[in-house]
Amino acid sequence: MLLAGSSAWYALRRRSQTQFIHERFFRILVPYVIGLFTLAAPMMYFGRLHRHQYDGSFLSFLPTFFTTGPQPQGGNFTHENLWFLLYLFLISIITLPALMYLRGEKGRALIARIAGRANNPLLFLFVFPLPLLALQWLLRPFFPWDTRTLVNDLGYFAFNLSIFMYGYLLVAHPAFSQAVSRHWRIAGALALVGWVGLEYAKYATSEQIRFMNLPVFLLFETVYYLTTWAFLVAILGLGRQFLNRGSQLLTHLSGISYPYYMIHQLVIIVIGYYIVRMDASIAVKFLL
């Protein structure tokens, strides 16, 4: 979502609002719909075969994918990893007025004022993500789980929308890129400390400890999203340090990243389905 937000900034440099919506429709929503038939349905089909819940052909299964209801409620419909495309399309449309405002004179002035404070590591790593934190504090007590189905998923949807907007802002002013280059090492250290602390608290006590009471829950959410932001800054900083140069390999990998994302889960599931059924040791299956 961070990269998608950044790409939206560059896309709107040479596109009108109408052209942007047109491009999002054909680049995101159309592949999502096609992927339901060609990717998500086969994934569910192999899942049903694996659990001995279906033994017919894929062609006979396909109509049930769309007619039996959503998977969490016992039906066959699921968009699997394609949820990202649906969420990205909706977020791109919902945020478009804000994206256009930030490209205007008043919006650029606002971005410049915020960017002027990014040189301070405390502000950049702890104050800059406060809008993300505030939105999650507000929503997560009511929507604690990530369903990725749009149903009862407002907390996770808002999280993705926030990260999309941060990606948009980070490329909107050079001071943000300079801040990433300056603070990524500190961010990486904070991210590792936060991650270890969260994992220790969850597994040394109980996975449900975060739901003990509202103060504990909000503390977990605060550490979690500050750690998330720190990881993003650290990863971007690593990229600027070691990958910020021309390369035929990087150009190629950039070009194939979208189709790779779409098909990778189906490939894993199909190969895994046949490996699991093999008469072989766990070690052999693991290596395969």
PDB file of N, CA, C and O in Angstrom, residues 187-252:
ATOM      1  N   ALA A 187      15.360   3.812  12.856  1.00  0.00           N
ATOM      2  CA  ALA A 187      14.059   3.175  12.650  1.00  0.00           C
ATOM      3  C   ALA A 187      14.184   1.657  12.682  1.00  0.00           C
ATOM      4  O   ALA A 187      13.346   0.963  13.264  1.00  0.00           O
ATOM      5  N   GLY A 188      15.234   1.128  12.057  1.00  0.00           N
ATOM      6  CA  GLY A 188      15.437  -0.314  12.050  1.00  0.00           C
ATOM      7  C   GLY A 188      15.646  -0.866  13.443  1.00  0.00           C
ATOM      8  O   GLY A 188      15.104  -1.925  13.800  1.00  0.00           O
ATOM      9  N   ALA A 189      16.421  -0.172  14.258  1.00  0.00           N
ATOM     10  CA  ALA A 189      16.646  -0.614  15.638  1.00  0.00           C
ATOM     11  C   ALA A 189      15.349  -0.586  16.436  1.00  0.00           C
ATOM     12  O   ALA A 189      15.028  -1.518  17.177  1.00  0.00           O
ATOM     13  N   LEU A 190      14.579   0.504  16.286  1.00  0.00           N
ATOM     14  CA  LEU A 190      13.302   0.602  16.989  1.00  0.00           C
ATOM     15  C   LEU A 190      12.332  -0.487  16.532  1.00  0.00           C
ATOM     16  O   LEU A 190      11.593  -1.060  17.342  1.00  0.00           O
ATOM     17  N   ALA A 191      12.335  -0.770  15.231  1.00  0.00           N
ATOM     18  CA  ALA A 191      11.443  -1.791  14.693  1.00  0.00           C
ATOM     19  C   ALA A 191      11.753  -3.159  15.291  1.00  0.00           C
ATOM     20  O   ALA A 191      10.847  -3.905  15.677  1.00  0.00           O
ATOM     21  N   LEU A 192      13.026  -3.508  15.376  1.00  0.00           N
ATOM     22  CA  LEU A 192      13.407  -4.809  15.927  1.00  0.00           C
ATOM     23  C   LEU A 192      13.055  -4.913  17.409  1.00  0.00           C
ATOM     24  O   LEU A 192      12.550  -5.938  17.863  1.00  0.00           O
ATOM     25  N   VAL A 193      13.300  -3.834  18.157  1.00  0.00           N
ATOM     26  CA  VAL A 193      12.963  -3.840  19.586  1.00  0.00           C
ATOM     27  C   VAL A 193      11.451  -3.985  19.763  1.00  0.00           C
ATOM     28  O   VAL A 193      10.971  -4.775  20.589  1.00  0.00           O
ATOM     29  N   GLY A 194      10.679  -3.220  18.972  1.00  0.00           N
ATOM     30  CA  GLY A 194       9.228  -3.295  19.077  1.00  0.00           C
ATOM     31  C   GLY A 194       8.698  -4.657  18.707  1.00  0.00           C
ATOM     32  O   GLY A 194       7.808  -5.203  19.381  1.00  0.00           O
ATOM     33  N   TRP A 195       9.250  -5.230  17.668  1.00  0.00           N
ATOM     34  CA  TRP A 195       8.801  -6.545  17.203  1.00  0.00           C
ATOM     35  C   TRP A 195       9.082  -7.628  18.256  1.00  0.00           C
ATOM     36  O   TRP A 195       8.212  -8.432  18.589  1.00  0.00           O
ATOM     37  N   VAL A 196      10.308  -7.645  18.782  1.00  0.00           N
ATOM     38  CA  VAL A 196      10.665  -8.629  19.799  1.00  0.00           C
ATOM     39  C   VAL A 196       9.771  -8.459  21.025  1.00  0.00           C
ATOM     40  O   VAL A 196       9.288  -9.437  21.615  1.00  0.00           O
ATOM     41  N   GLY A 197       9.527  -7.211  21.427  1.00  0.00           N
ATOM     42  CA  GLY A 197       8.675  -6.960  22.583  1.00  0.00           C
ATOM     43  C   GLY A 197       7.260  -7.457  22.382  1.00  0.00           C
ATOM     44  O   GLY A 197       6.672  -8.084  23.275  1.00  0.00           O
ATOM     45  N   LEU A 198       6.704  -7.221  21.216  1.00  0.00           N
ATOM     46  CA  LEU A 198       5.345  -7.677  20.921  1.00  0.00           C
ATOM     47  C   LEU A 198       5.257  -9.196  20.910  1.00  0.00           C
ATOM     48  O   LEU A 198       4.323  -9.793  21.464  1.00  0.00           O
ATOM     49  N   GLU A 199       6.233  -9.834  20.269  1.00  0.00           N
ATOM     50  CA  GLU A 199       6.205 -11.296  20.199  1.00  0.00           C
ATOM     51  C   GLU A 199       6.384 -11.915  21.584  1.00  0.00           C
ATOM     52  O   GLU A 199       5.724 -12.905  21.916  1.00  0.00           O
ATOM     53  N   TYR A 200       7.255 -11.327  22.376  1.00  0.00           N
ATOM     54  CA  TYR A 200       7.454 -11.853  23.731  1.00  0.00           C
ATOM     55  C   TYR A 200       6.165 -11.721  24.548  1.00  0.00           C
ATOM     56  O   TYR A 200       5.755 -12.660  25.234  1.00  0.00           O
ATOM     57  N   ALA A 201       5.531 -10.561  24.471  1.00  0.00           N
ATOM     58  CA  ALA A 201       4.314 -10.338  25.248  1.00  0.00           C
ATOM     59  C   ALA A 201       3.210 -11.301  24.832  1.00  0.00           C
ATOM     60  O   ALA A 201       2.455 -11.797  25.666  1.00  0.00           O
ATOM     61  N   LYS A 202       3.107 -11.588  23.529  1.00  0.00           N
ATOM     62  CA  LYS A 202       2.042 -12.469  23.041  1.00  0.00           C
ATOM     63  C   LYS A 202       2.284 -13.928  23.416  1.00  0.00           C
ATOM     64  O   LYS A 202       1.384 -14.612  23.898  1.00  0.00           O
ATOM     65  N   TYR A 203       3.504 -14.394  23.190  1.00  0.00           N
ATOM     66  CA  TYR A 203       3.755 -15.825  23.309  1.00  0.00           C
ATOM     67  C   TYR A 203       4.270 -16.249  24.677  1.00  0.00           C
ATOM     68  O   TYR A 203       4.157 -17.410  25.044  1.00  0.00           O
ATOM     69  N   ALA A 204       4.838 -15.326  25.432  1.00  0.00           N
ATOM     70  CA  ALA A 204       5.264 -15.670  26.792  1.00  0.00           C
ATOM     71  C   ALA A 204       4.087 -15.619  27.755  1.00  0.00           C
ATOM     72  O   ALA A 204       4.153 -16.182  28.841  1.00  0.00           O
ATOM     73  N   THR A 205       3.020 -14.957  27.356  1.00  0.00           N
ATOM     74  CA  THR A 205       1.819 -14.888  28.208  1.00  0.00           C
ATOM     75  C   THR A 205       0.669 -15.584  27.494  1.00  0.00           C
ATOM     76  O   THR A 205       0.393 -16.735  27.706  1.00  0.00           O
ATOM     77  N   SER A 206       0.006 -14.860  26.607  1.00  0.00           N
ATOM     78  CA  SER A 206      -1.119 -15.433  25.877  1.00  0.00           C
ATOM     79  C   SER A 206      -1.401 -14.561  24.666  1.00  0.00           C
ATOM     80  O   SER A 206      -1.259 -13.336  24.715  1.00  0.00           O
ATOM     81  N   GLU A 207      -1.814 -15.197  23.571  1.00  0.00           N
ATOM     82  CA  GLU A 207      -2.184 -14.463  22.360  1.00  0.00           C
ATOM     83  C   GLU A 207      -3.318 -13.488  22.652  1.00  0.00           C
ATOM     84  O   GLU A 207      -3.455 -12.470  21.980  1.00  0.00           O
ATOM     85  N   GLN A 208      -4.109 -13.792  23.669  1.00  0.00           N
ATOM     86  CA  GLN A 208      -5.275 -12.973  23.984  1.00  0.00           C
ATOM     87  C   GLN A 208      -4.964 -11.847  24.980  1.00  0.00           C
ATOM     88  O   GLN A 208      -5.872 -11.125  25.378  1.00  0.00           O
ATOM     89  N   ILE A 209      -3.689 -11.684  25.359  1.00  0.00           N
ATOM     90  CA  ILE A 209      -3.372 -10.688  26.374  1.00  0.00           C
ATOM     91  C   ILE A 209      -3.749  -9.280  25.914  1.00  0.00           C
ATOM     92  O   ILE A 209      -4.147  -8.438  26.719  1.00  0.00           O
ATOM     93  N   ARG A 210      -3.672  -9.038  24.624  1.00  0.00           N
ATOM     94  CA  ARG A 210      -3.977  -7.696  24.119  1.00  0.00           C
ATOM     95  C   ARG A 210      -5.445  -7.330  24.326  1.00  0.00           C
ATOM     96  O   ARG A 210      -5.805  -6.166  24.259  1.00  0.00           O
ATOM     97  N   PHE A 211      -6.307  -8.333  24.578  1.00  0.00           N
ATOM     98  CA  PHE A 211      -7.720  -8.061  24.762  1.00  0.00           C
ATOM     99  C   PHE A 211      -8.126  -8.043  26.239  1.00  0.00           C
ATOM    100  O   PHE A 211      -9.314  -8.070  26.557  1.00  0.00           O
ATOM    101  N   MET A 212      -7.143  -8.025  27.159  1.00  0.00           N
ATOM    102  CA  MET A 212      -7.443  -8.068  28.584  1.00  0.00           C
ATOM    103  C   MET A 212      -8.342  -6.904  28.994  1.00  0.00           C
ATOM    104  O   MET A 212      -9.353  -7.073  29.655  1.00  0.00           O
ATOM    105  N   ASN A 213      -7.951  -5.698  28.612  1.00  0.00           N
ATOM    106  CA  ASN A 213      -8.745  -4.507  28.901  1.00  0.00           C
ATOM    107  C   ASN A 213      -8.355  -3.428  27.902  1.00  0.00           C
ATOM    108  O   ASN A 213      -7.389  -3.575  27.148  1.00  0.00           O
ATOM    109  N   LEU A 214      -9.095  -2.359  27.888  1.00  0.00           N
ATOM    110  CA  LEU A 214      -8.890  -1.317  26.877  1.00  0.00           C
ATOM    111  C   LEU A 214      -7.510  -0.671  26.965  1.00  0.00           C
ATOM    112  O   LEU A 214      -6.864  -0.490  25.929  1.00  0.00           O
ATOM    113  N   PRO A 215      -6.992  -0.306  28.153  1.00  0.00           N
ATOM    114  CA  PRO A 215      -5.640   0.281  28.205  1.00  0.00           C
ATOM    115  C   PRO A 215      -4.562  -0.641  27.630  1.00  0.00           C
ATOM    116  O   PRO A 215      -3.682  -0.191  26.899  1.00  0.00           O
ATOM    117  N   VAL A 216      -4.631  -1.937  27.983  1.00  0.00           N
ATOM    118  CA  VAL A 216      -3.644  -2.881  27.447  1.00  0.00           C
ATOM    119  C   VAL A 216      -3.788  -2.997  25.938  1.00  0.00           C
ATOM    120  O   VAL A 216      -2.794  -3.025  25.201  1.00  0.00           O
ATOM    121  N   PHE A 217      -5.021  -3.049  25.468  1.00  0.00           N
ATOM    122  CA  PHE A 217      -5.275  -3.145  24.033  1.00  0.00           C
ATOM    123  C   PHE A 217      -4.693  -1.936  23.302  1.00  0.00           C
ATOM    124  O   PHE A 217      -4.019  -2.078  22.267  1.00  0.00           O
ATOM    125  N   LEU A 218      -4.939  -0.733  23.815  1.00  0.00           N
ATOM    126  CA  LEU A 218      -4.439   0.479  23.164  1.00  0.00           C
ATOM    127  C   LEU A 218      -2.912   0.549  23.219  1.00  0.00           C
ATOM    128  O   LEU A 218      -2.277   1.042  22.279  1.00  0.00           O
ATOM    129  N   LEU A 219      -2.323   0.029  24.303  1.00  0.00           N
ATOM    130  CA  LEU A 219      -0.861  -0.016  24.386  1.00  0.00           C
ATOM    131  C   LEU A 219      -0.299  -0.935  23.308  1.00  0.00           C
ATOM    132  O   LEU A 219       0.678  -0.593  22.633  1.00  0.00           O
ATOM    133  N   PHE A 220      -0.909  -2.123  23.152  1.00  0.00           N
ATOM    134  CA  PHE A 220      -0.477  -3.042  22.104  1.00  0.00           C
ATOM    135  C   PHE A 220      -0.597  -2.394  20.731  1.00  0.00           C
ATOM    136  O   PHE A 220       0.308  -2.501  19.892  1.00  0.00           O
ATOM    137  N   GLU A 221      -1.732  -1.733  20.491  1.00  0.00           N
ATOM    138  CA  GLU A 221      -1.936  -1.102  19.194  1.00  0.00           C
ATOM    139  C   GLU A 221      -0.898  -0.010  18.952  1.00  0.00           C
ATOM    140  O   GLU A 221      -0.379   0.138  17.840  1.00  0.00           O
ATOM    141  N   THR A 222      -0.573   0.751  19.984  1.00  0.00           N
ATOM    142  CA  THR A 222       0.414   1.827  19.842  1.00  0.00           C
ATOM    143  C   THR A 222       1.774   1.267  19.465  1.00  0.00           C
ATOM    144  O   THR A 222       2.410   1.731  18.506  1.00  0.00           O
ATOM    145  N   VAL A 223       2.227   0.257  20.203  1.00  0.00           N
ATOM    146  CA  VAL A 223       3.533  -0.333  19.916  1.00  0.00           C
ATOM    147  C   VAL A 223       3.529  -0.982  18.538  1.00  0.00           C
ATOM    148  O   VAL A 223       4.493  -0.868  17.772  1.00  0.00           O
ATOM    149  N   TYR A 224       2.417  -1.661  18.208  1.00  0.00           N
ATOM    150  CA  TYR A 224       2.336  -2.371  16.925  1.00  0.00           C
ATOM    151  C   TYR A 224       2.470  -1.402  15.750  1.00  0.00           C
ATOM    152  O   TYR A 224       3.244  -1.646  14.818  1.00  0.00           O
ATOM    153  N   TYR A 225       1.721  -0.306  15.772  1.00  0.00           N
ATOM    154  CA  TYR A 225       1.722   0.576  14.607  1.00  0.00           C
ATOM    155  C   TYR A 225       2.946   1.485  14.566  1.00  0.00           C
ATOM    156  O   TYR A 225       3.402   1.857  13.483  1.00  0.00           O
ATOM    157  N   LEU A 226       3.510   1.826  15.717  1.00  0.00           N
ATOM    158  CA  LEU A 226       4.798   2.530  15.700  1.00  0.00           C
ATOM    159  C   LEU A 226       5.893   1.617  15.145  1.00  0.00           C
ATOM    160  O   LEU A 226       6.775   2.060  14.404  1.00  0.00           O
ATOM    161  N   THR A 227       5.833   0.329  15.503  1.00  0.00           N
ATOM    162  CA  THR A 227       6.787  -0.640  14.971  1.00  0.00           C
ATOM    163  C   THR A 227       6.599  -0.812  13.466  1.00  0.00           C
ATOM    164  O   THR A 227       7.579  -0.896  12.711  1.00  0.00           O
ATOM    165  N   THR A 228       5.347  -0.862  13.034  1.00  0.00           N
ATOM    166  CA  THR A 228       5.065  -0.951  11.595  1.00  0.00           C
ATOM    167  C   THR A 228       5.670   0.225  10.845  1.00  0.00           C
ATOM    168  O   THR A 228       6.328   0.049   9.812  1.00  0.00           O
ATOM    169  N   TRP A 229       5.449   1.425  11.360  1.00  0.00           N
ATOM    170  CA  TRP A 229       5.995   2.621  10.710  1.00  0.00           C
ATOM    171  C   TRP A 229       7.519   2.569  10.696  1.00  0.00           C
ATOM    172  O   TRP A 229       8.156   2.890   9.684  1.00  0.00           O
ATOM    173  N   ALA A 230       8.130   2.149  11.800  1.00  0.00           N
ATOM    174  CA  ALA A 230       9.588   2.071  11.870  1.00  0.00           C
ATOM    175  C   ALA A 230      10.131   1.076  10.849  1.00  0.00           C
ATOM    176  O   ALA A 230      11.149   1.329  10.188  1.00  0.00           O
ATOM    177  N   PHE A 231       9.457  -0.072  10.697  1.00  0.00           N
ATOM    178  CA  PHE A 231       9.880  -1.049   9.696  1.00  0.00           C
ATOM    179  C   PHE A 231       9.804  -0.461   8.286  1.00  0.00           C
ATOM    180  O   PHE A 231      10.704  -0.665   7.461  1.00  0.00           O
ATOM    181  N   LEU A 232       8.735   0.270   7.990  1.00  0.00           N
ATOM    182  CA  LEU A 232       8.581   0.860   6.656  1.00  0.00           C
ATOM    183  C   LEU A 232       9.710   1.848   6.371  1.00  0.00           C
ATOM    184  O   LEU A 232      10.295   1.842   5.282  1.00  0.00           O
ATOM    185  N   VAL A 233      10.001   2.696   7.341  1.00  0.00           N
ATOM    186  CA  VAL A 233      11.093   3.668   7.164  1.00  0.00           C
ATOM    187  C   VAL A 233      12.420   2.943   6.973  1.00  0.00           C
ATOM    188  O   VAL A 233      13.227   3.303   6.101  1.00  0.00           O
ATOM    189  N   ALA A 234      12.657   1.895   7.773  1.00  0.00           N
ATOM    190  CA  ALA A 234      13.911   1.151   7.666  1.00  0.00           C
ATOM    191  C   ALA A 234      14.055   0.481   6.306  1.00  0.00           C
ATOM    192  O   ALA A 234      15.132   0.513   5.687  1.00  0.00           O
ATOM    193  N   ILE A 235      12.970  -0.129   5.820  1.00  0.00           N
ATOM    194  CA  ILE A 235      13.021  -0.811   4.519  1.00  0.00           C
ATOM    195  C   ILE A 235      13.230   0.189   3.391  1.00  0.00           C
ATOM    196  O   ILE A 235      14.027  -0.037   2.467  1.00  0.00           O
ATOM    197  N   LEU A 236      12.533   1.327   3.454  1.00  0.00           N
ATOM    198  CA  LEU A 236      12.733   2.365   2.440  1.00  0.00           C
ATOM    199  C   LEU A 236      14.173   2.892   2.477  1.00  0.00           C
ATOM    200  O   LEU A 236      14.776   3.150   1.430  1.00  0.00           O
ATOM    201  N   GLY A 237      14.700   3.051   3.688  1.00  0.00           N
ATOM    202  CA  GLY A 237      16.079   3.521   3.814  1.00  0.00           C
ATOM    203  C   GLY A 237      17.078   2.539   3.234  1.00  0.00           C
ATOM    204  O   GLY A 237      18.040   2.933   2.561  1.00  0.00           O
ATOM    205  N   LEU A 238      16.866   1.247   3.482  1.00  0.00           N
ATOM    206  CA  LEU A 238      17.722   0.224   2.893  1.00  0.00           C
ATOM    207  C   LEU A 238      17.665   0.286   1.370  1.00  0.00           C
ATOM    208  O   LEU A 238      18.685   0.160   0.681  1.00  0.00           O
ATOM    209  N   GLY A 239      16.463   0.476   0.854  1.00  0.00           N
ATOM    210  CA  GLY A 239      16.310   0.572  -0.598  1.00  0.00           C
ATOM    211  C   GLY A 239      17.053   1.772  -1.164  1.00  0.00           C
ATOM    212  O   GLY A 239      17.730   1.674  -2.193  1.00  0.00           O
ATOM    213  N   ARG A 240      16.934   2.918  -0.482  1.00  0.00           N
ATOM    214  CA  ARG A 240      17.629   4.121  -0.958  1.00  0.00           C
ATOM    215  C   ARG A 240      19.145   3.946  -0.856  1.00  0.00           C
ATOM    216  O   ARG A 240      19.895   4.483  -1.676  1.00  0.00           O
ATOM    217  N   GLN A 241      19.585   3.194   0.137  1.00  0.00           N
ATOM    218  CA  GLN A 241      21.020   3.011   0.349  1.00  0.00           C
ATOM    219  C   GLN A 241      21.634   2.063  -0.687  1.00  0.00           C
ATOM    220  O   GLN A 241      22.731   2.312  -1.193  1.00  0.00           O
ATOM    221  N   PHE A 242      20.927   0.986  -1.022  1.00  0.00           N
ATOM    222  CA  PHE A 242      21.548  -0.075  -1.809  1.00  0.00           C
ATOM    223  C   PHE A 242      20.901  -0.322  -3.172  1.00  0.00           C
ATOM    224  O   PHE A 242      21.485  -1.005  -4.013  1.00  0.00           O
ATOM    225  N   LEU A 243      19.689   0.182  -3.406  1.00  0.00           N
ATOM    226  CA  LEU A 243      18.990  -0.122  -4.662  1.00  0.00           C
ATOM    227  C   LEU A 243      18.638   1.125  -5.457  1.00  0.00           C
ATOM    228  O   LEU A 243      17.932   1.033  -6.463  1.00  0.00           O
ATOM    229  N   ASN A 244      19.106   2.263  -5.043  1.00  0.00           N
ATOM    230  CA  ASN A 244      18.730   3.528  -5.675  1.00  0.00           C
ATOM    231  C   ASN A 244      19.649   3.852  -6.850  1.00  0.00           C
ATOM    232  O   ASN A 244      20.329   4.871  -6.897  1.00  0.00           O
ATOM    233  N   ARG A 245      19.658   2.928  -7.808  1.00  0.00           N
ATOM    234  CA  ARG A 245      20.498   3.114  -8.992  1.00  0.00           C
ATOM    235  C   ARG A 245      19.901   2.323 -10.152  1.00  0.00           C
ATOM    236  O   ARG A 245      19.097   1.410  -9.949  1.00  0.00           O
ATOM    237  N   GLY A 246      20.278   2.694 -11.350  1.00  0.00           N
ATOM    238  CA  GLY A 246      19.742   2.023 -12.522  1.00  0.00           C
ATOM    239  C   GLY A 246      20.238   0.591 -12.625  1.00  0.00           C
ATOM    240  O   GLY A 246      21.389   0.285 -12.334  1.00  0.00           O
ATOM    241  N   SER A 247      19.346  -0.301 -13.034  1.00  0.00           N
ATOM    242  CA  SER A 247      19.720  -1.699 -13.165  1.00  0.00           C
ATOM    243  C   SER A 247      18.703  -2.392 -14.050  1.00  0.00           C
ATOM    244  O   SER A 247      17.495  -2.241 -13.854  1.00  0.00           O
ATOM    245  N   GLN A 248      19.180  -3.158 -15.014  1.00  0.00           N
ATOM    246  CA  GLN A 248      18.270  -3.926 -15.856  1.00  0.00           C
ATOM    247  C   GLN A 248      17.494  -4.947 -15.030  1.00  0.00           C
ATOM    248  O   GLN A 248      16.303  -5.189 -15.273  1.00  0.00           O
ATOM    249  N   LEU A 249      18.149  -5.544 -14.031  1.00  0.00           N
ATOM    250  CA  LEU A 249      17.489  -6.529 -13.184  1.00  0.00           C
ATOM    251  C   LEU A 249      16.353  -5.883 -12.393  1.00  0.00           C
ATOM    252  O   LEU A 249      15.241  -6.429 -12.325  1.00  0.00           O
ATOM    253  N   LEU A 250      16.619  -4.724 -11.772  1.00  0.00           N
ATOM    254  CA  LEU A 250      15.582  -4.048 -10.996  1.00  0.00           C
ATOM    255  C   LEU A 250      14.424  -3.620 -11.887  1.00  0.00           C
ATOM    256  O   LEU A 250      13.261  -3.697 -11.491  1.00  0.00           O
ATOM    257  N   THR A 251      14.736  -3.150 -13.087  1.00  0.00           N
ATOM    258  CA  THR A 251      13.683  -2.767 -14.026  1.00  0.00           C
ATOM    259  C   THR A 251      12.817  -3.972 -14.373  1.00  0.00           C
ATOM    260  O   THR A 251      11.574  -3.885 -14.409  1.00  0.00           O
ATOM    261  N   HIS A 252      13.466  -5.107 -14.613  1.00  0.00           N
ATOM    262  CA  HIS A 252      12.727  -6.331 -14.933  1.00  0.00           C
ATOM    263  C   HIS A 252      11.867  -6.779 -13.750  1.00  0.00           C
ATOM    264  O   HIS A 252      10.677  -7.092 -13.905  1.00  0.00           O
TER     265      HIS A 252
END
